[in-house]
Amino acid sequence: MSARTDADPAAEPPGEPGALLNPEQTRRAVDLSRHEVDGALAEFVDYCWVVRWHVDLPFDSAVLTQPKVHVVVEQGRVLVYGVSRRTFTRRIVGSGQAIGAAFHSAGFRPLLEADQTVAHIADRVVPAAELWPVDDRADAARIVAGAD
């Protein structure tokens, strides 16, 4: 993956930087980077992203959602965020991080069982262990260890 971040004004990061509501306030509270995906994964994954924060006061971050499925490592789990039809709002508290991959519109479908559809996870957050036979807690720990 090659990194281009919101902090580099000369580079246009992948994704939709305009999706952040109150971008100046959000950028003061969190460190957000988006990364291009190279190779075979680029057919399925639009971009990867990392959000890290350390805040003294709680902060509500809001994003206009895109028609994408996100696979996210956060709070010790691997979670699948289905396509949402609502503004995504997250309360940022204390310190933490989230690492994610945003899939192209149809890029997530090949990862589902034949009897599942992307609509099955729409407007839901599903632990990876509900979709695949994985120990998502162990996988999350490995991913976070590799991100540091």
XYZ file of N, CA and C in Angstrom:
444
model
N 0.847 -1.177 0.000
C 0.000 0.000 0.000
C 0.889 1.234 0.000
N 0.482 2.216 -0.714
C 1.194 3.482 -0.661
C 0.330 4.468 0.105
N 0.971 5.255 0.928
C 0.220 6.156 1.803
C 0.134 7.539 1.193
N -1.036 8.091 1.249
C -1.262 9.501 0.981
C -2.234 9.932 2.043
N -1.883 10.930 2.788
C -2.714 11.285 3.927
C -3.378 12.628 3.729
N -4.400 12.854 4.557
C -5.069 14.147 4.544
C -4.110 15.257 4.946
N -3.042 14.912 5.667
C -2.098 15.911 6.139
C -1.221 16.444 5.004
N -1.158 15.756 3.870
C -0.356 16.176 2.731
C -1.262 16.883 1.737
N -1.286 18.222 1.754
C -2.236 18.946 0.903
C -1.957 18.773 -0.583
N -0.743 18.389 -0.969
C -0.418 18.226 -2.379
C -0.951 16.914 -2.930
N -1.216 15.964 -2.074
C -1.693 14.655 -2.510
C -3.195 14.552 -2.311
N -3.838 13.955 -3.280
C -5.276 13.704 -3.153
C -5.445 12.294 -2.609
N -5.895 12.160 -1.371
C -6.020 10.820 -0.802
C -7.150 10.042 -1.456
N -7.042 8.715 -1.443
C -8.164 7.927 -1.950
C -9.368 8.097 -1.024
N -10.504 7.646 -1.463
C -11.705 7.789 -0.648
C -12.384 9.105 -0.935
N -13.196 9.533 -0.005
C -13.977 10.762 -0.154
C -13.660 11.712 0.989
N -12.583 12.503 0.872
C -12.253 13.422 1.961
C -13.394 14.371 2.308
N -14.239 14.699 1.348
C -15.358 15.588 1.584
C -16.476 14.963 2.406
N -16.361 13.667 2.706
C -17.402 12.995 3.476
C -17.361 13.360 4.958
N -16.220 13.872 5.427
C -16.119 14.292 6.828
C -16.984 15.521 7.066
N -17.873 15.446 8.029
C -18.627 16.622 8.436
C -17.783 17.342 9.485
N -17.707 18.637 9.452
C -16.845 19.422 10.350
C -15.390 18.954 10.260
N -14.793 18.976 9.061
C -13.450 18.413 8.881
C -12.370 19.079 9.726
N -12.429 20.391 9.907
C -11.394 21.055 10.702
C -11.434 20.572 12.151
N -12.625 20.502 12.713
C -12.789 20.039 14.086
C -12.357 18.573 14.218
N -12.725 17.759 13.242
C -12.355 16.342 13.271
C -10.845 16.187 13.195
N -10.201 16.921 12.314
C -8.748 16.789 12.161
C -7.988 17.248 13.402
N -8.585 18.131 14.192
C -7.942 18.513 15.462
C -8.054 17.391 16.493
N -9.080 16.565 16.372
C -9.318 15.515 17.360
C -8.702 14.171 16.975
N -8.568 13.898 15.675
C -8.085 12.590 15.243
C -7.004 12.734 14.185
N -6.196 11.689 14.070
C -5.208 11.576 12.997
C -5.759 10.555 12.020
N -6.105 10.992 10.825
C -6.698 10.132 9.811
C -5.750 10.018 8.630
N -5.492 8.795 8.200
C -4.732 8.595 6.968
C -5.467 7.586 6.103
N -5.408 7.809 4.813
C -5.997 6.896 3.843
C -4.867 6.392 2.958
N -4.971 5.139 2.542
C -3.884 4.512 1.803
C -4.417 3.796 0.571
N -3.736 4.010 -0.550
C -4.099 3.311 -1.771
C -3.780 1.830 -1.613
N -4.505 1.009 -2.332
C -4.286 -0.435 -2.316
C -3.679 -0.828 -3.654
N -2.618 -1.618 -3.601
C -1.938 -2.079 -4.815
C -2.194 -3.568 -5.025
N -1.909 -4.028 -6.221
C -1.937 -5.464 -6.494
C -3.327 -6.042 -6.619
N -3.413 -7.339 -6.323
C -4.649 -8.093 -6.525
C -5.811 -7.570 -5.676
N -5.520 -7.022 -4.496
C -6.600 -6.523 -3.635
C -7.291 -5.293 -4.210
N -6.612 -4.550 -5.075
C -7.186 -3.317 -5.620
C -8.475 -3.581 -6.403
N -8.662 -4.799 -6.885
C -9.891 -5.141 -7.595
C -11.095 -5.125 -6.648
N -10.845 -5.388 -5.364
C -11.911 -5.505 -4.388
C -11.953 -4.347 -3.392
N -10.778 -3.873 -2.986
C -10.658 -2.863 -1.935
C -10.344 -1.514 -2.569
N -11.136 -0.507 -2.248
C -10.940 0.843 -2.778
C -9.744 1.513 -2.106
N -9.708 1.480 -0.773
C -8.608 2.071 -0.024
C -8.633 1.527 1.400
N -7.524 1.703 2.084
C -7.448 1.371 3.505
C -7.310 2.670 4.277
N -7.654 2.635 5.545
C -7.595 3.852 6.355
C -7.217 3.500 7.786
N -6.637 4.484 8.455
C -6.263 4.356 9.860
C -6.697 5.635 10.567
N -7.369 5.481 11.695
C -7.747 6.620 12.525
C -7.151 6.370 13.914
N -6.426 7.362 14.426
C -5.899 7.296 15.791
C -6.327 8.563 16.506
N -6.582 8.431 17.815
C -7.001 9.603 18.559
C -6.516 9.538 19.998
N -6.369 10.714 20.541
C -6.115 10.912 21.972
C -6.766 12.252 22.302
N -7.903 12.195 22.959
C -8.652 13.416 23.258
C -8.923 13.497 24.748
N -8.914 14.718 25.251
C -9.234 14.944 26.659
C -10.736 15.012 26.896
N -11.449 15.568 25.917
C -12.899 15.690 26.022
C -13.556 14.859 24.933
N -14.676 14.208 25.211
C -15.375 13.440 24.181
C -15.694 14.319 22.974
N -15.669 13.692 21.816
C -15.882 14.400 20.564
C -16.739 13.516 19.659
N -17.768 14.101 19.039
C -18.603 13.361 18.093
C -18.114 13.633 16.678
N -17.649 12.593 16.022
C -17.188 12.672 14.643
C -18.290 12.126 13.745
N -18.607 12.838 12.662
C -19.673 12.406 11.759
C -19.156 12.364 10.324
N -19.621 11.335 9.595
C -19.202 11.115 8.214
C -20.438 10.818 7.376
N -20.514 11.449 6.196
C -21.543 11.070 5.230
C -21.123 9.734 4.646
N -21.936 8.727 4.807
C -21.539 7.396 4.376
C -21.512 7.282 2.861
N -20.692 6.340 2.402
C -20.561 6.013 0.991
C -21.131 4.607 0.798
N -21.493 4.231 -0.401
C -22.029 2.874 -0.607
C -20.912 1.837 -0.622
N -20.301 1.649 0.536
C -19.172 0.734 0.672
C -19.326 -0.088 1.936
N -18.842 -1.315 1.884
C -18.688 -2.141 3.071
C -17.289 -1.860 3.605
N -17.172 -1.730 4.925
C -15.876 -1.524 5.570
C -15.599 -2.702 6.493
N -14.392 -3.228 6.426
C -13.929 -4.206 7.407
C -12.986 -3.444 8.316
N -13.281 -3.455 9.621
C -12.598 -2.574 10.571
C -12.078 -3.378 11.763
N -10.858 -3.073 12.154
C -10.290 -3.618 13.389
C -10.362 -2.508 14.418
N -11.124 -2.767 15.485
C -11.250 -1.787 16.556
C -11.723 -2.477 17.826
N -11.297 -1.958 18.941
C -11.722 -2.449 20.245
C -11.570 -3.965 20.361
N -10.473 -4.491 19.788
C -10.171 -5.902 19.916
C -10.978 -6.843 19.056
N -11.685 -6.327 18.064
C -12.519 -7.156 17.180
C -12.264 -6.796 15.726
N -12.603 -7.719 14.843
C -12.692 -7.440 13.410
C -14.184 -7.352 13.128
N -14.619 -6.169 12.694
C -16.039 -5.905 12.477
C -16.297 -5.572 11.012
N -17.426 -6.006 10.520
C -17.846 -5.688 9.157
C -18.994 -4.692 9.256
N -18.760 -3.496 8.721
C -19.774 -2.448 8.691
C -20.460 -2.524 7.325
N -21.722 -2.926 7.318
C -22.460 -2.980 6.068
C -22.732 -1.581 5.533
N -23.143 -1.525 4.295
C -23.498 -0.243 3.690
C -24.567 0.405 4.557
N -24.341 1.661 4.899
C -25.266 2.376 5.772
C -26.005 3.444 4.984
N -27.248 3.602 5.318
C -28.062 4.631 4.662
C -28.222 5.864 5.535
N -27.415 5.920 6.594
C -27.496 7.050 7.525
C -26.113 7.683 7.688
N -26.089 8.888 8.202
C -24.828 9.513 8.581
C -24.209 8.671 9.689
N -22.916 8.402 9.566
C -22.213 7.614 10.581
C -21.638 8.575 11.610
N -22.004 8.389 12.867
C -21.500 9.236 13.945
C -20.843 8.345 14.983
N -19.661 8.741 15.419
C -18.918 7.981 16.420
C -18.460 8.924 17.504
N -18.696 8.555 18.747
C -18.201 9.325 19.888
C -16.759 8.900 20.120
N -15.846 9.862 20.022
C -14.415 9.638 20.236
C -14.123 9.991 21.689
N -13.588 9.021 22.432
C -13.314 9.202 23.857
C -11.923 8.650 24.158
N -11.142 9.381 24.953
C -9.847 8.867 25.403
C -8.887 8.638 24.260
N -8.239 7.478 24.256
C -7.261 7.123 23.229
C -7.700 5.850 22.533
N -7.364 5.744 21.266
C -7.687 4.525 20.539
C -7.292 4.622 19.091
N -7.621 3.558 18.383
C -7.375 3.531 16.949
C -8.336 2.575 16.278
N -8.518 2.780 14.999
C -9.306 1.884 14.163
C -8.569 1.776 12.837
N -8.513 0.563 12.310
C -7.845 0.286 11.042
C -8.885 -0.356 10.143
N -9.041 0.173 8.925
C -10.109 -0.356 8.084
C -9.766 -0.462 6.625
N -10.598 -1.221 5.930
C -10.527 -1.347 4.475
C -11.919 -1.050 3.933
N -11.987 -0.140 2.972
C -13.241 0.222 2.314
C -13.302 -0.514 0.980
N -14.323 -1.317 0.809
C -14.450 -2.133 -0.397
C -15.171 -1.379 -1.496
N -14.798 -1.663 -2.750
C -15.551 -1.134 -3.896
C -16.998 -1.605 -3.768
N -17.883 -0.963 -4.501
C -19.317 -1.257 -4.404
C -19.626 -2.747 -4.425
N -19.094 -3.476 -5.358
C -19.377 -4.911 -5.439
C -18.204 -5.749 -4.942
N -17.209 -5.121 -4.387
C -15.991 -5.821 -4.000
C -16.115 -6.763 -2.830
N -17.109 -6.575 -1.986
C -17.246 -7.425 -0.803
C -18.035 -8.699 -1.079
N -18.873 -8.693 -2.104
C -19.765 -9.832 -2.384
C -19.030 -11.160 -2.489
N -17.864 -11.258 -3.137
C -17.179 -12.554 -3.235
C -16.771 -13.143 -1.881
N -16.774 -12.351 -0.831
C -16.379 -12.836 0.488
C -17.550 -13.427 1.277
N -18.737 -13.348 0.716
C -19.925 -13.859 1.403
C -20.286 -15.253 0.892
N -20.988 -16.003 1.721
C -21.488 -17.319 1.331
C -22.541 -17.143 0.236
N -22.805 -18.223 -0.492
C -23.742 -18.168 -1.617
C -25.132 -17.693 -1.199
N -25.552 -18.037 0.035
C -26.891 -17.654 0.472
C -26.932 -16.287 1.156
N -25.816 -15.595 1.192
C -25.762 -14.267 1.803
C -25.649 -13.204 0.718
N -26.178 -12.026 1.020
C -26.027 -10.887 0.122
C -25.500 -9.716 0.927
N -25.030 -8.709 0.252
C -24.573 -7.502 0.935
C -25.740 -6.849 1.668
N -26.951 -7.005 1.144
C -28.137 -6.469 1.825
C -28.319 -7.105 3.203
N -27.844 -8.321 3.378
C -27.937 -9.032 4.659
C -27.232 -8.265 5.782
N -26.191 -7.505 5.429
C -25.445 -6.761 6.449
C -25.664 -5.255 6.368
N -26.564 -4.808 5.494
C -26.825 -3.367 5.351
C -27.291 -2.777 6.674
N -26.797 -1.602 6.979
C -27.158 -0.873 8.199
C -26.840 -1.664 9.467
N -25.882 -2.575 9.388
C -25.489 -3.388 10.546
C -23.979 -3.390 10.709
N -23.552 -3.682 11.925
C -22.150 -3.940 12.227
C -22.097 -5.380 12.712
N -21.337 -6.213 12.012
C -21.332 -7.643 12.262
C -19.913 -8.094 12.601
N -19.717 -8.800 13.718
C -18.395 -9.376 13.983
C -18.021 -10.352 12.862
N -16.765 -10.329 12.447
C -16.317 -11.199 11.364
C -16.633 -12.659 11.645
N -16.600 -13.060 12.900
C -16.870 -14.453 13.269
C -18.299 -14.883 12.932
N -19.211 -13.930 12.718
C -20.567 -14.290 12.309
C -20.658 -14.594 10.817
N -19.676 -14.117 10.051
C -19.690 -14.329 8.598
C -18.757 -15.450 8.160
N -17.666 -15.625 8.873
C -16.647 -16.604 8.486
C -16.175 -17.374 9.715
N -15.645 -18.567 9.511
C -15.135 -19.353 10.643
C -13.752 -18.864 11.075
N -13.730 -17.726 11.753
C -12.470 -17.124 12.194
C -12.581 -16.734 13.663
N -11.430 -16.624 14.289
C -11.353 -16.071 15.642
C -10.998 -14.601 15.471
N -12.014 -13.765 15.327
C -11.736 -12.370 14.979
C -10.981 -11.634 16.077
N -11.069 -12.062 17.321
C -10.313 -11.401 18.394
C -8.815 -11.645 18.218
N -8.437 -12.880 17.897
C -7.021 -13.191 17.667
C -6.514 -12.472 16.419
N -7.343 -12.445 15.366
C -6.958 -11.742 14.135
C -6.793 -10.246 14.398
N -7.691 -9.662 15.179
C -7.590 -8.237 15.502
C -6.287 -7.945 16.250
N -5.925 -8.795 17.203
C -4.683 -8.596 17.967
C -3.471 -8.641 17.044
N -3.456 -9.576 16.077
C -2.328 -9.665 15.130
C -2.266 -8.431 14.237
N -3.407 -7.968 13.779
C -3.434 -6.803 12.890
C -2.946 -5.555 13.615
N -3.442 -5.340 14.823
C -3.026 -4.166 15.594
C -1.532 -4.235 15.914
N -1.027 -5.415 16.251
C 0.407 -5.566 16.544
C 1.251 -5.220 15.331
N 0.774 -5.578 14.143
C 1.502 -5.271 12.912
C 1.403 -3.824 12.499
N 0.384 -3.101 12.989
C 0.176 -1.701 12.611
C 1.057 -0.749 13.409
N 1.552 -1.191 14.553
C 2.362 -0.309 15.399
C 3.736 -0.175 14.902
